[in-house]
Structures are given as C-alpha cells and as structure tokens.
Coordinates of C-alpha atoms and ligand atoms in Angstrom, one line a residue:
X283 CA -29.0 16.2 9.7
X284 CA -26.6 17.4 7.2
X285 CA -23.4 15.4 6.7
X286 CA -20.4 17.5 8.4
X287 CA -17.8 18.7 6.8
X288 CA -14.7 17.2 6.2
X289 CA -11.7 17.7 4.2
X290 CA -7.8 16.2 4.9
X291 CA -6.4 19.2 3.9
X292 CA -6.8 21.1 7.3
X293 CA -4.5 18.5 8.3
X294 CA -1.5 19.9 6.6
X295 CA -3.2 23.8 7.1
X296 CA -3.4 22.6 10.9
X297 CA 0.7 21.7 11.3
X298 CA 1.4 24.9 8.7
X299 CA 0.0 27.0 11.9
X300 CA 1.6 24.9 14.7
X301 CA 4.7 23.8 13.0
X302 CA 5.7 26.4 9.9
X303 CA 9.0 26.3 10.1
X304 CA 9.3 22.9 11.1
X305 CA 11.0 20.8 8.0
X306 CA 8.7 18.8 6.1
X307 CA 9.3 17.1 2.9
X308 CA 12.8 15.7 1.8
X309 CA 14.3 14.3 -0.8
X310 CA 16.8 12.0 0.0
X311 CA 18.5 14.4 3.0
X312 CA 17.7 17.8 1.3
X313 CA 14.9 19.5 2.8
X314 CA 12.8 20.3 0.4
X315 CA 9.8 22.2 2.3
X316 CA 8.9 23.3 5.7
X317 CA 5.0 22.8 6.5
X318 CA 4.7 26.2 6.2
X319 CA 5.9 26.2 2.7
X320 CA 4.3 23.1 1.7
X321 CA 0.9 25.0 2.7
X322 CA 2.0 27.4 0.9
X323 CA 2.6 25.8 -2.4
X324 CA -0.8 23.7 -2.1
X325 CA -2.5 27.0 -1.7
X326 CA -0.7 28.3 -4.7
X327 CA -1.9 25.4 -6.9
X328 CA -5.4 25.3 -5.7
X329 CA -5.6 29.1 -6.8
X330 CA -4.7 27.5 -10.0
X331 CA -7.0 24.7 -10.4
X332 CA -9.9 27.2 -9.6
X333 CA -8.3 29.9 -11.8
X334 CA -8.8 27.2 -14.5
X335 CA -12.1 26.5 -14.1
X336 CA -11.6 23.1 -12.0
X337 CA -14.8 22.4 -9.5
X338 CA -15.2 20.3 -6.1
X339 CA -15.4 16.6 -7.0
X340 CA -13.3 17.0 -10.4
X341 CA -10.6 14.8 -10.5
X342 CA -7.1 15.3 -10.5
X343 CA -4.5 12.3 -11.7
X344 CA -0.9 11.6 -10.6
X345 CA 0.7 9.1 -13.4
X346 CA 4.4 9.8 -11.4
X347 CA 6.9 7.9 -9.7
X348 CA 7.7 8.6 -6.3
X349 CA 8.4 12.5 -5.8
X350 CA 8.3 15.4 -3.6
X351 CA 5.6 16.8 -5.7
X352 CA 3.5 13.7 -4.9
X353 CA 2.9 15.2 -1.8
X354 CA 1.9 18.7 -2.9
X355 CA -0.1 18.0 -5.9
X356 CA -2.1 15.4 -3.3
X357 CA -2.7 18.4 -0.6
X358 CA -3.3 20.9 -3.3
X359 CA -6.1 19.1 -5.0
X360 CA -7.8 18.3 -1.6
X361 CA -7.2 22.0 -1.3
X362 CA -9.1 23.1 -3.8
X363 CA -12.1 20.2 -2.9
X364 CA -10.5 18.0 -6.3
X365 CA -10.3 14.5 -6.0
X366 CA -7.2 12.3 -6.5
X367 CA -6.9 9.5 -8.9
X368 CA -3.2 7.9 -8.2
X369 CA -1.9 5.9 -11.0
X370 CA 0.9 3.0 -10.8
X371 CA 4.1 4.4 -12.2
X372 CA 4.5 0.6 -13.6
X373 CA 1.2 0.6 -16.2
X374 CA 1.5 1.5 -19.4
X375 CA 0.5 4.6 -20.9
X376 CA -2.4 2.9 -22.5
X377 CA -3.7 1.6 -18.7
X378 CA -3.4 4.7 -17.4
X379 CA -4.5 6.6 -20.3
X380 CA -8.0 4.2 -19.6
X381 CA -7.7 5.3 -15.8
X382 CA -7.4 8.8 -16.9
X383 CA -10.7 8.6 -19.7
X384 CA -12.4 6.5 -16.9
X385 CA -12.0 9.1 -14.1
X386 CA -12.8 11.9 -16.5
X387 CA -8.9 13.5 -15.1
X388 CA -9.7 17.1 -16.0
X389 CA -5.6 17.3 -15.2
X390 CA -3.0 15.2 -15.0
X391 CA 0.4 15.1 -13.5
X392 CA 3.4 13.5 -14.4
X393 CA 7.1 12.5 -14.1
X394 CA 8.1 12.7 -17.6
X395 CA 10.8 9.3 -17.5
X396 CA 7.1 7.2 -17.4
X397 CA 5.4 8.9 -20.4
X398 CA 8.5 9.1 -22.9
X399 CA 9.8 5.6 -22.3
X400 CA 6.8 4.4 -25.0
X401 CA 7.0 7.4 -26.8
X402 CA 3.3 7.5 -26.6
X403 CA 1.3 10.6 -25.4
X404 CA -1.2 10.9 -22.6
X405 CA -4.3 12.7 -24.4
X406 CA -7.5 13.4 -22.3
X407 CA -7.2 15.8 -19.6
X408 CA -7.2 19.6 -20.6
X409 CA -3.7 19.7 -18.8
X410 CA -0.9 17.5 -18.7
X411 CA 1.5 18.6 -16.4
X412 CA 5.6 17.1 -16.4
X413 CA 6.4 18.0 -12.6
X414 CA 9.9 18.3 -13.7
X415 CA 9.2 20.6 -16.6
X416 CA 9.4 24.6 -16.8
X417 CA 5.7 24.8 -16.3
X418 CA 5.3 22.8 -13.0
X419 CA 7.9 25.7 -12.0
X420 CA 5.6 28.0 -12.9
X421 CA 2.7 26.7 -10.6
X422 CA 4.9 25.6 -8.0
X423 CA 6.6 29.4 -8.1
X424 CA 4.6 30.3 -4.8
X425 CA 4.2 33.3 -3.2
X426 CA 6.4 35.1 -1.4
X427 CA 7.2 32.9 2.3
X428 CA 7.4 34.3 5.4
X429 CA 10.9 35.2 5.2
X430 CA 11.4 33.9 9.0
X431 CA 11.1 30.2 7.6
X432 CA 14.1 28.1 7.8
X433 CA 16.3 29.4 5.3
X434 CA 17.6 26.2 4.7
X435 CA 14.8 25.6 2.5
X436 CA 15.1 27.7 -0.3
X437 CA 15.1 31.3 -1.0
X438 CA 12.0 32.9 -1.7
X439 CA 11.0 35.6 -4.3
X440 CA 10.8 39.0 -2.7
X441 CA 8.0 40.5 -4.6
X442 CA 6.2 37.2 -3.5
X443 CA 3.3 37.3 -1.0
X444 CA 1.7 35.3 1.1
X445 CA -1.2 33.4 -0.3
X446 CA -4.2 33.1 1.3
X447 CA -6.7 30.7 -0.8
X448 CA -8.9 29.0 2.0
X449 CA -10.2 25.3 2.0
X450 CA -12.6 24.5 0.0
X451 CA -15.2 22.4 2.4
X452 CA -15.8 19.0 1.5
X453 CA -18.5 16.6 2.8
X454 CA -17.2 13.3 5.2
X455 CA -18.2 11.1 2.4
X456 CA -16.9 13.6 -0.6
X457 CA -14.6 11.5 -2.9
X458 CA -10.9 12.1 -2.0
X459 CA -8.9 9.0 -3.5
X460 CA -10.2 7.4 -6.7
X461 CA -7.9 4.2 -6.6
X462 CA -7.9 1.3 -9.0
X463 CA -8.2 -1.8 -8.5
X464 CA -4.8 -4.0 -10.6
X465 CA -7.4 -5.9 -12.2
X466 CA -6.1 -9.1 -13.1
X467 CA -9.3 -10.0 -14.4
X468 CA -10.8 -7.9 -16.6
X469 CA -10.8 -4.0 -16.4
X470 CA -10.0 -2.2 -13.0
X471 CA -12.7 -0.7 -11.1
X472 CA -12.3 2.5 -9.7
X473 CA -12.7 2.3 -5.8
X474 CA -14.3 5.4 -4.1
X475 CA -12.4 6.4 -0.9
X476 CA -13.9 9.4 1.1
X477 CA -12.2 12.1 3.1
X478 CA -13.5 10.2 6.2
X479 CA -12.2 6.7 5.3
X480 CA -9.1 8.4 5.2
X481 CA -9.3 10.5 8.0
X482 CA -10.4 6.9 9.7
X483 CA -6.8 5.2 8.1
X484 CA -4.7 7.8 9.5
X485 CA -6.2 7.7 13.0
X486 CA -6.2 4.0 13.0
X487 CA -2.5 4.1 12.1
X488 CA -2.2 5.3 15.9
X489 CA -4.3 2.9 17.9
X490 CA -3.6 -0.2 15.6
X491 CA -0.2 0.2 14.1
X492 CA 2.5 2.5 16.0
X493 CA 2.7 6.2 17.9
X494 CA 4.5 8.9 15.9
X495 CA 6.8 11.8 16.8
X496 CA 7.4 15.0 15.2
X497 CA 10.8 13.5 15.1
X498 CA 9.9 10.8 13.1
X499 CA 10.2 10.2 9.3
X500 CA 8.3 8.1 7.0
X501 CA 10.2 7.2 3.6
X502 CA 8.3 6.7 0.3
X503 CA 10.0 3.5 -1.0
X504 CA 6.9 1.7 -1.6
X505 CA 4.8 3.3 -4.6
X506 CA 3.3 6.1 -3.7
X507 CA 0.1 5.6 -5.8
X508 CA -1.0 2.6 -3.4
X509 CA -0.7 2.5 0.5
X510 CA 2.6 3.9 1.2
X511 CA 0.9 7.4 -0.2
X512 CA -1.6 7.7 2.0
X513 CA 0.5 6.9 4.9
X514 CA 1.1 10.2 4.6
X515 CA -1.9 11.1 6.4
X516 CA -1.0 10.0 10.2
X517 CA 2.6 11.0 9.6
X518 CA 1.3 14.5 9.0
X519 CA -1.0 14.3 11.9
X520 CA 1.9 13.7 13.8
X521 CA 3.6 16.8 12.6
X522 CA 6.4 13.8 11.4
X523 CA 9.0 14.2 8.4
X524 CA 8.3 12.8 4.9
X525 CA 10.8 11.7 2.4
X526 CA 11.3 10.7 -1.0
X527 CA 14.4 8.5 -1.5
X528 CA 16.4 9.6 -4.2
X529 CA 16.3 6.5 -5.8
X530 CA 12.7 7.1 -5.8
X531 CA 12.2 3.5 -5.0
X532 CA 13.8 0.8 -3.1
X533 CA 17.4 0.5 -2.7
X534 CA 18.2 -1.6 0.5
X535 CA 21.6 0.3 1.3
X536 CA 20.1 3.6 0.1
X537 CA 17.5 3.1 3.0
X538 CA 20.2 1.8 5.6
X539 CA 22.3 4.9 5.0
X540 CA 19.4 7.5 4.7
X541 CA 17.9 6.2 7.9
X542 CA 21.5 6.4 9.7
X543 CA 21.2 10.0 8.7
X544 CA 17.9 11.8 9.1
X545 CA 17.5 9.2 12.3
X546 CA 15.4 6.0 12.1
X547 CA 12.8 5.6 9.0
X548 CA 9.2 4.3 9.5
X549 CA 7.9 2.4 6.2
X550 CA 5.1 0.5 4.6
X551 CA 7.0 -2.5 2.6
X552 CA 5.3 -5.5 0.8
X553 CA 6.9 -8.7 1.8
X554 CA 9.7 -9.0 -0.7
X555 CA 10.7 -6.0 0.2
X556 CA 11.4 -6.9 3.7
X557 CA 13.2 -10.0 2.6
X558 CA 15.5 -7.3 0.5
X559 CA 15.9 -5.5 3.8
X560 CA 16.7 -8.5 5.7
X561 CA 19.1 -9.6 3.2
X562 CA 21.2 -6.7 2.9
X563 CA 21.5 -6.3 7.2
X564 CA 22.8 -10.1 6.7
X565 CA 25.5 -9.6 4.1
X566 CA 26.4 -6.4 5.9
X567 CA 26.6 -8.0 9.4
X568 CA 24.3 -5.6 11.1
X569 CA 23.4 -6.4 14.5
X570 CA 19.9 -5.8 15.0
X571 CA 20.6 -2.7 17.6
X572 CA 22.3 -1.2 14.3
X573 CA 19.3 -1.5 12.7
X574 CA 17.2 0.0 14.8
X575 CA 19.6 3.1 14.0
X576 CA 18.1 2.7 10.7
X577 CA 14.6 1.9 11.3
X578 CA 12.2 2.8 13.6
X579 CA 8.9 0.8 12.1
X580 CA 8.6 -1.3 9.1
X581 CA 5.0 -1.7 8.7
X582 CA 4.0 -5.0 6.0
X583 CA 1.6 -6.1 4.1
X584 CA -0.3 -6.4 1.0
X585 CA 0.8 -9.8 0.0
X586 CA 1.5 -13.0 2.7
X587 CA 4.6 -12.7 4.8
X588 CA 5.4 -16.3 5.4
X589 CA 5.9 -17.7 9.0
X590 CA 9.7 -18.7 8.3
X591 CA 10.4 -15.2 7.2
X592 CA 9.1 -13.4 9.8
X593 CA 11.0 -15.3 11.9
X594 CA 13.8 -14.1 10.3
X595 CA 13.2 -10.4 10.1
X596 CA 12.5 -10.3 13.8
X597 CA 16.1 -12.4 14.3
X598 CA 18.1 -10.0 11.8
X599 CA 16.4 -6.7 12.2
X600 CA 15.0 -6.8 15.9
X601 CA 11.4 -5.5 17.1
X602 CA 10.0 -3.2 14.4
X603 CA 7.8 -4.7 12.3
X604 CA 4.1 -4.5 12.4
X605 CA 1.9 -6.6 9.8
X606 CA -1.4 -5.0 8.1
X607 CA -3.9 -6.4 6.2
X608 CA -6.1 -4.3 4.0
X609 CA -7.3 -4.1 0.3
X610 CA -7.8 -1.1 -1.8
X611 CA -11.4 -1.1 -0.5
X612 CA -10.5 -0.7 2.7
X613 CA -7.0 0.6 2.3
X614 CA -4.3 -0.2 4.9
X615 CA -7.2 -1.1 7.8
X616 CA -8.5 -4.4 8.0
X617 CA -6.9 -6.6 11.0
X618 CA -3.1 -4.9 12.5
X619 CA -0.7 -7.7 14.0
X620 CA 1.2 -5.9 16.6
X621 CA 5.0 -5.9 17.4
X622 CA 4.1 -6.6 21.0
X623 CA 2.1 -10.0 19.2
X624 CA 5.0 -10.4 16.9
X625 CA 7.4 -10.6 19.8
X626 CA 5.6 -12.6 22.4
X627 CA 7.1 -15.5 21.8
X628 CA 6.1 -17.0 25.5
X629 CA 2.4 -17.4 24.3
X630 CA 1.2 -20.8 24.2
X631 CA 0.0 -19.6 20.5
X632 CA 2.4 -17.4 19.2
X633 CA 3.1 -19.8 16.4
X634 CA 0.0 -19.5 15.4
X635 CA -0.2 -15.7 15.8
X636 CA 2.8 -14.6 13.8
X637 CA 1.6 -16.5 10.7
X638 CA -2.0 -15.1 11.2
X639 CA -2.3 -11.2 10.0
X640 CA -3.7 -10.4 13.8
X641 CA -7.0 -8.5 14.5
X642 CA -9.1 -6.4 13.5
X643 CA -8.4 -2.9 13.4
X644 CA -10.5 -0.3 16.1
X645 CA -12.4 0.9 13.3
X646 CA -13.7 -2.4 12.0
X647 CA -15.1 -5.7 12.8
X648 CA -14.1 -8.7 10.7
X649 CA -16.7 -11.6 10.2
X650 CA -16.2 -14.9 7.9
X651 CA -18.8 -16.0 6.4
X652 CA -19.8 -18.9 3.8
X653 CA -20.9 -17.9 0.4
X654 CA -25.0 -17.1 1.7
X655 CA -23.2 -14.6 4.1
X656 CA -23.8 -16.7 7.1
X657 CA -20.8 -16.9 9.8
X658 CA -18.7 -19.9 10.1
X659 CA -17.5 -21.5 13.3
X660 CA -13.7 -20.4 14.7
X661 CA -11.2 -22.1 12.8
X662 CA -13.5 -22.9 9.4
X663 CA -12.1 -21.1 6.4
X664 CA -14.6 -18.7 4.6
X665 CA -14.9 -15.4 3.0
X666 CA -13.3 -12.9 5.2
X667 CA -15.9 -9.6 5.4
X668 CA -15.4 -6.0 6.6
X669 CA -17.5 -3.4 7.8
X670 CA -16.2 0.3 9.0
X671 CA -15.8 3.5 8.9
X672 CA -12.3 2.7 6.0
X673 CA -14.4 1.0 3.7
X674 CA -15.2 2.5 0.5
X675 CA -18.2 4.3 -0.7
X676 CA -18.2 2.0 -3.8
X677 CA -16.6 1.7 -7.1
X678 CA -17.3 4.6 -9.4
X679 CA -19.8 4.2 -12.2
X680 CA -20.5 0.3 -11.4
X681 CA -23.4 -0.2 -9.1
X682 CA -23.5 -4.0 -10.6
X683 CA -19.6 -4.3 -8.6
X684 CA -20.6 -2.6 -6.1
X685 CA -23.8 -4.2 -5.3
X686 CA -21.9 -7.7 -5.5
X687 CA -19.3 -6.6 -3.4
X688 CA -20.7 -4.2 -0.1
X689 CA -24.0 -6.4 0.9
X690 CA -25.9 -5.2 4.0
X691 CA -23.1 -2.6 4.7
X692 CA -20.3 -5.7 5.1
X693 CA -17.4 -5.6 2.1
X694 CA -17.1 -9.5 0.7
X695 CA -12.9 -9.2 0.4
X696 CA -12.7 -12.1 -1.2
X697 CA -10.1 -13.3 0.7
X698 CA -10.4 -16.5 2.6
X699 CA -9.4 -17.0 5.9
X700 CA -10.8 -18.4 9.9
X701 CA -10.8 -16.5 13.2
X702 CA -9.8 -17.8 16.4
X703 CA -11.5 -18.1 19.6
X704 CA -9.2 -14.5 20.3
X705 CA -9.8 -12.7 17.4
X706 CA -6.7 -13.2 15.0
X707 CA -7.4 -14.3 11.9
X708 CA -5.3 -16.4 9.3
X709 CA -5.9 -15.6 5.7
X710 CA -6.0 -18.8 3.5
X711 CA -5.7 -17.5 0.0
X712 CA -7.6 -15.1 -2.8
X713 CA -10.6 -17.7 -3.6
X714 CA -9.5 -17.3 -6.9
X715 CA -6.2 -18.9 -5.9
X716 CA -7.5 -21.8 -4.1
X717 CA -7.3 -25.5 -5.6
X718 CA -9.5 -27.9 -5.7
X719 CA -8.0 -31.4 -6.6
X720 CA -10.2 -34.5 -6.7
X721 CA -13.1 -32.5 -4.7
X722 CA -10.5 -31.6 -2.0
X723 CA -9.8 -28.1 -1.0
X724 CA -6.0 -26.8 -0.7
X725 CA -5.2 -24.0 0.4
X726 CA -1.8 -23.1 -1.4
X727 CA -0.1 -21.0 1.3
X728 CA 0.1 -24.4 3.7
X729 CA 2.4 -25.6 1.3
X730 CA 4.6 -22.6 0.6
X731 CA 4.7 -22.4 4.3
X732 CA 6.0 -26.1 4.3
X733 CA 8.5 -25.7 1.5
X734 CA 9.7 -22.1 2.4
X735 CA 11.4 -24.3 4.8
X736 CA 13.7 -26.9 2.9
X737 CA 17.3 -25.5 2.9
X738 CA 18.4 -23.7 -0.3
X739 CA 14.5 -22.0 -0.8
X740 CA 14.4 -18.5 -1.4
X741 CA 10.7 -18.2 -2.5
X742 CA 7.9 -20.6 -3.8
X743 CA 4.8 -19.9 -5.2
X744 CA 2.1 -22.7 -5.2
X745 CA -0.7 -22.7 -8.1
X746 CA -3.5 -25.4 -9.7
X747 CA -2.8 -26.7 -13.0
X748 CA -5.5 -28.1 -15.3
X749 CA -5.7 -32.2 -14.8
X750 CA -8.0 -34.2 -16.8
X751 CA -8.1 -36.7 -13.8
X752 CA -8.0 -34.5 -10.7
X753 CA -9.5 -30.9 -11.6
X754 CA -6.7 -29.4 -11.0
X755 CA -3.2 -30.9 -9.6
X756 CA -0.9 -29.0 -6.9
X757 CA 2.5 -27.7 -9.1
X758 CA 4.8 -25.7 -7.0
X759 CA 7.4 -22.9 -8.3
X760 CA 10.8 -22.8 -6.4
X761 CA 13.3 -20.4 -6.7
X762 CA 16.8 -21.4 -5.2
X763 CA 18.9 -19.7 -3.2
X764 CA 21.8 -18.0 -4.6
X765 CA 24.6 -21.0 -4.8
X766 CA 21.9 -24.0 -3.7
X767 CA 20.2 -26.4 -6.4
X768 CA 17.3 -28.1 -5.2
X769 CA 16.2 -31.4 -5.3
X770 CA 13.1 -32.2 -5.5
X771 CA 12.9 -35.1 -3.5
X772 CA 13.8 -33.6 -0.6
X773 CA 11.0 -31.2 -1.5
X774 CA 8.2 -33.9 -1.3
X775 CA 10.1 -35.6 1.2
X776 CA 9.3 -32.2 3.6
X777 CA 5.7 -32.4 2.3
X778 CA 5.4 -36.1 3.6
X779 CA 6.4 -35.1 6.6
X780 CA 4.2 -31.9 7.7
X781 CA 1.1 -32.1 5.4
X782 CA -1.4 -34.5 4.2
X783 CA -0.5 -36.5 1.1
X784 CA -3.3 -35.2 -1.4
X785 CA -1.8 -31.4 -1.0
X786 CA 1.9 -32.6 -2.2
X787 CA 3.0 -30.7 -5.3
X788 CA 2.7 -33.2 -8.3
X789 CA 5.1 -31.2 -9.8
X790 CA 8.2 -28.6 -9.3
X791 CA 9.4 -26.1 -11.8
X792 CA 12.7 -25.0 -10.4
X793 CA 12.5 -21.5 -11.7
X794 CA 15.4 -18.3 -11.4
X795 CA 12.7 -15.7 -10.4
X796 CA 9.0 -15.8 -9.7
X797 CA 6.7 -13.1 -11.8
X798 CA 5.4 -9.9 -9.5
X799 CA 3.6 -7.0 -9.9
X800 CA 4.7 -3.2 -9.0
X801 CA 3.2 -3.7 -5.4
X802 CA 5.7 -7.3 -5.1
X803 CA 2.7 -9.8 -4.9
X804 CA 3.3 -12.8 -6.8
X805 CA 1.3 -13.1 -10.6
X806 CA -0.1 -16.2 -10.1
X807 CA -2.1 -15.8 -13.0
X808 CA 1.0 -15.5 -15.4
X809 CA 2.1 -18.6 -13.3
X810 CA -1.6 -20.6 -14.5
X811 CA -1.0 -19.5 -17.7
X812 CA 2.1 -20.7 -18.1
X813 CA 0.9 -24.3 -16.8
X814 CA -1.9 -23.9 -20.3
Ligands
AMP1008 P1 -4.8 -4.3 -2.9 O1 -6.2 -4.0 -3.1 O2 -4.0 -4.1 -4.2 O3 -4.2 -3.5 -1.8 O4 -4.6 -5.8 -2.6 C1 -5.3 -6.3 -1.4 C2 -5.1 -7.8 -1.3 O5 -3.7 -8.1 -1.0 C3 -5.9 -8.4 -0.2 O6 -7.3 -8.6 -0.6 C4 -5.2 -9.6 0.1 O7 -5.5 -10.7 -0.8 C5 -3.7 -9.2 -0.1 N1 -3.1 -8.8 1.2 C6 -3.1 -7.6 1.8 N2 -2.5 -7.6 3.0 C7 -2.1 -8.8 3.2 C8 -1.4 -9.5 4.3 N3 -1.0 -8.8 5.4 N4 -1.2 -10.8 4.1 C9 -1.7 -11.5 3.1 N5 -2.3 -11.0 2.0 C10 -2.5 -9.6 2.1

C-alpha cells in the first residue's frame, strides 16, 4: 500500500479557508498578517522556489533570529514540498556555513545582524536571501489580497491578484525539518523529522500538554530554530495567534507587558528562562492572578527544572506551567508532566512527581533499559528509550549514527532515568554527565537538587573532575545570589545531612555565572574542561 500523503502546509491552507481574515502573525502588537495573507505570501514564495528550479525534498535553510518571516519562509517551503533546515541564530557563520554544505541548502535565509557581525560571508546555496533586505520585498510582494481582509494589516497592491499555486503533495515520511543536533562532541548530525512526526508533535501538544483557542497566542521568545518553532504547528491547528516579540528574544518585562496586551501568552521556555520570569513577577510584586493576565501556559523543558524551582514558579506565577521532555529526535514528545500533576499537591507522591518529567506522551511508550537493551525493574536507573510515531526517520547521510542510535524501532536517548510503578519517570543525567568516583555511581542532579536549597544559591552545576585516586571526584559550581556570599561549609554541611557521604562535592568553585548554550542548558563540558 502506498504511503499517504502528507504535507503541514494544508494546515495553514486549512485556517486560510476557515479563518482568512482572522489575524495571524504579530510582531510585538502589530499585526503583521491575517491567515489569509500569510497563505497568501507562502503561495507567492513557493511560485518562486519552483520558478527557480527548486524540487520536492530540496532543502531550504533559515540562519535568522526570531522573525515574522520565520513563519512564512517555514510554510512556504513546505508549500512548495522543500524541506527546512533551521539554524541557531547563536553559531557562527562557519557552523552554519557546515550545516548549510551538509544539508546541500539550495537557498538560504537570513536576518542580516547574524551574518555581518563576523564580517564573514555565507557561500553555498545558489541564493542567500537578507529577509530584511530589498529582495525579500520583492518575493514577499504577494499578490493582490482579497481586498475584504482586515485592513488593519496592510494595504495591498491593486494590480495584485490572487495566487493560486497549490500544495505540492508530500509523502507522511517526506523530510520536513532537517535539525541539528548541538554537538558537543564532535560534528552535529543532521536529524530527519517527517511531515508526520510533526503532524504527531502538534496533535500531541493537545492531548499531552494544554487545549488551545483561536483566542490564544503563542510568543516566540525561545529560538525559533529548536522547539519553540515548531510549536507553531498546534497553535495553527488551533486557528491561535503567533507572535514575534520585538525584542526578538526574551525580555521578562517585554513578555509581562505584551501578554497584558494581546491577552495571556502561551510559551515554550528552557528552565532559566522561567527562573527570569519568576524573578521579574517577584521584584515587581505580581500576585500570581496578575500573572495569569499575562500568561496563559508556560510550557518547559529541554534542560532539568529543579524541584525547589518549581516550587517556586507555581508559588509566584500560579497554575500554568507544564513540563516536557523531548530531544531533537523526538522533538517536544517524550513524557508531558501535567499542570493538574504539577498542582496536586495532596498526592502521597507529588514530591516525587514534580521533580520527575511525568509520563509518556499518547504517541509514545517509554522503556529503560540497561546497555544490552533489556528493561530494568521500577526505580533502577538506565537508558531511557522511545518508540513513536515523533521519532525521527534517522540522521541524514549517517547510517553508522543512526544504526547506533534507533535499534529495533526504539530511539537509545541517551538519557538516564527510572520509571515508577505509575508511569512517571525521573531523568538522572546525560550518561555522559554521570560520575563515577571510586566505582560508585553519582548522579549529579541529586546534589544540585540538595544544594539548590542552601540559602543564598541561585544556580549550581555539578560535574566529575579527573582524580588520580578516585576516577573522578564530585566538584560543584555555585553561583550566589545577588547580595549573599556563600560558605561552603554550610554547603557540605546540607550535603551531610540529605545525601550519602561519597556524593559530597570535594570541591566548590564559587563562580558569578555558569556557561550555557543558546537553548539555556548548562555547558558542562566547558565546566570539565576548565577542571583539566
Ligand atoms: P535537544 O536535542 O537539544 O532538544 O536536547 C535534548 C536533551 O535535553 C534531552 O536528551 C535531555 O538530556 C534534555 N532535556 C530535554 N527536556 C528535558 C527535561 N524536561 N528535563 C531534563 N532534561 C531535559
């Protein structure tokens, strides 16, 4: 039987017939396009990818910040059948450049304040493209809109007319999102995600994560190259609004006021950026019903959210956070914890539950295994697996990578973590973060969860250093809060107290900030290095 047909953009041609006039895409509070018009203009620039020669399955790249375009060169390529090949705004023109030669970009889009801060040039694809620049106007320049549209947003050309450049049909497991991997070690791998793992993400969103309103709007303060991109997918399902702060980023009182104004925001923020949230409600006195004027959902994930600040979030900011857990290979659908988990604080094991990252997702099941790929008891930590209908159809051009890591249809995460007797599971740490000191195995999250908790922490990261004695010994980084200095003895002093004597840090560096990437999780490579 031949594989159906599938391709997300019918989702934004199905709102452009139910919803046209319905506004869209923002930046900051300015409409920027109905659906109608966004149609319209991803119509318009398939035309011109075909016109250019471009076929099904060629790849299209996006080395730009967060922008309105984002949205419209994402549609427009799935328009035209093209593939999408999002690029950190953060790397360097020489990683993306290797992106770009690795994916074979045949064009590539940009915001022009990440190319000329080097000075160096992109060189590759037969078509770079500034989205700011006069000739993004001249491919965005659509055709004429039906002049009934919301003239809010933007007068139209009268000699324009309506364009009418269908979809070009994709297969389910066509390529749609060619995202790569950060790569700490060695090069990144391009990971294959398919129209229907996508479709899959965006449905999940529903069932696992939070219902969505045509009144609602998403905001794009997270990068829009990772997950917070293609949480566009169930917000345009849901007929929702999207917008781009100005900022293009994340500005905590940007996001309180911009929420206050287009009615509460829905997100996807990495851990520090809740703590940023959190902070700024605090020094402003919010209550947490002000808030909630703010922001509807705040959806986390992507790096651990620690127990204690959790706790916090929920005190300050009130029910709206939900917790994911995903990897690029699976993106944004692993194991959902709920808010109604979050918040039920009468369960015998809630404790438990809020630091755990909850349960699978509908679409997946969730095994841990040891290293043969045989399950583990509940409550033994092992490799955590995942097989569904999100995970990817491998990494492109490495069959060696993807062999090693999709094994009898099950994707090795290689993340660590144990399942309980209900379900949830609690991720340990990346295997390659775990220690090992005199044969023992330490988890180093048990101990940032520990120390998170002396008074005057603001963050700690926990890493193995190199010990001719031990293997490795337990060194923990601590960053004060504003106006506290810490001593250390009351440090080890918590560690006596809550865990077992072998996991104490040997060591503290006291330290003003703690090294992150572009997504907030915590370098702890550049951290091991620094330790020689
Ligand atoms: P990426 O592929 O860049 O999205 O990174 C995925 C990795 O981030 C996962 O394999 C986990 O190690 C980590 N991660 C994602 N979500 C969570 C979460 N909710 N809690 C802890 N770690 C997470």
């Amino acid at each position: 039987m031949p594989e159906p047909e599938l391709n997300l953009a019918h989702l934004l041609q199905r709102q452009a017939r139910l919803a046209p006039e319905c506004p869209a895409i923002f930046l900051g509070t300015q409409g920027v396009a109905t659906h109608g018009q966004w149609a319209q203009r991803c119509q318009r620039l398939a035309a011109q990818f075909q016109a250019a020669g471009l076929q099904p399955g060629d790849r299209v790249a996006l080395f730009m910040r967060n922008h309105v375009r984002y949205l419209e060169v994402m549609f427009g390529a799935w328009w035209a059948g093209l593939a999408v090949v999002p690029i950190n705004a953060k790397l360097h023109v020489r990683e993306a450049q290797w992106i770009i030669d690795n994916a074979q970009a045949r064009w590539t889009f940009v915001t022009a304040d990440i190319t000329s801060d080097t000075g160096e040039h992109l060189t590759g694809s037969e078509r770079i493209v500034d989205v700011d620049g006069p000739e993004a106007d001249v491919l965005w320049q659509g055709p004429r809109l039906n002049p009934t549209l919301n003239p809010a947003f933007g007068a139209t050309h009268p000699n324009e007319t309506p364009f009418d450049t269908p979809i070009t049909e994709r297969r389910r497991d066509d390529l749609a999102w060619l995202f790569y991997t950060s790569g700490t070690t060695g090069r990144p791998k391009g990971v294959m995600i398919t129209h229907h793992n996508l479709m899959t993400m965006g449905l999940a969103y529903f069932t696992d994560v939070d219902a969505i309103s045509p009144q609602d709007c998403i905001a794009y303060a997270a990068p829009m190259s990772h997950g917070a991109g293609i949480y566009a997918i169930p917000h345009l399902m849901a007929g929702a609004r999207h917008m781009v702060p100005p900022s293009g980023g994340f500005d905590p009182a940007e996001l309180f006021a911009l929420g206050q104004q287009l009615g509460p925001l829905s997100l996807f923020a990495a851990p520090t950026i809740v703590k940023r949230l959190v902070d700024h409600a605090e020094q402003t006195a919010l209550s947490a019903s002000a808030c909630g004027q703010s922001f509807k959902t705040v959806v986390y994930g992507g790096a651990p959210m620690y127990a204690a600040d959790i706790q916090r979030a929920l005190r300050v900011m009130g029910p709206r956070f939900v917790q994911i857990y995903g990897q690029g290979e699976s993106p944004m659908v692993g194991t959902a914890l709920s808010r109604h988990h979050l918040q039920d604080t009468a369960h015998p094991r809630h404790a438990e539950r809020l630091a755990s990252v909850g349960v699978a997702q509908t679409p997946v099941r969730i095994r841990v295994t040891d290293a043969q790929g045989q399950d583990l008891p509940l409550g033994e930590v092992g490799e955590v697996l995942i097989q569904g209908d999100s995970v990817m159809a491998g990494y492109w051009r490495n069959p060696e990578a993807t062999a090693h890591a999709i094994q009898n249809d099950w994707l090795f995460t290689g993340d660590m973590g144990c399942l309980d007797a209900d379900g949830f599971l609690t991720l340990k740490d990346r295997s390659k973060d775990l220690i090992i000191s005199g044969g023992s195995n330490i988890y180093p999250r048990e101990i940032e969860e520990v120390l998170l908790h002396a008074p005057g922490v603001a963050e700690v990261a926990v890493v193995g250093a190199p010990d001719a004695e031990w293997g490795e010994v337990v060194v923990a980084f601590v960053v004060p809060q504003a106006g506290h200095t810490i001593e250390t003895a009351v440090l080890d002093a918590l560690c006596l107290q809550e865990i077992a004597r072998f996991k104490r840090p040997k060591r503290y560096e006291i330290v003003t900030s703690l090294p992150k990437n572009n997504y907030g999780k915590v370098l702890k490579t550049e951290l091991r290095q620094r330790l020689g």
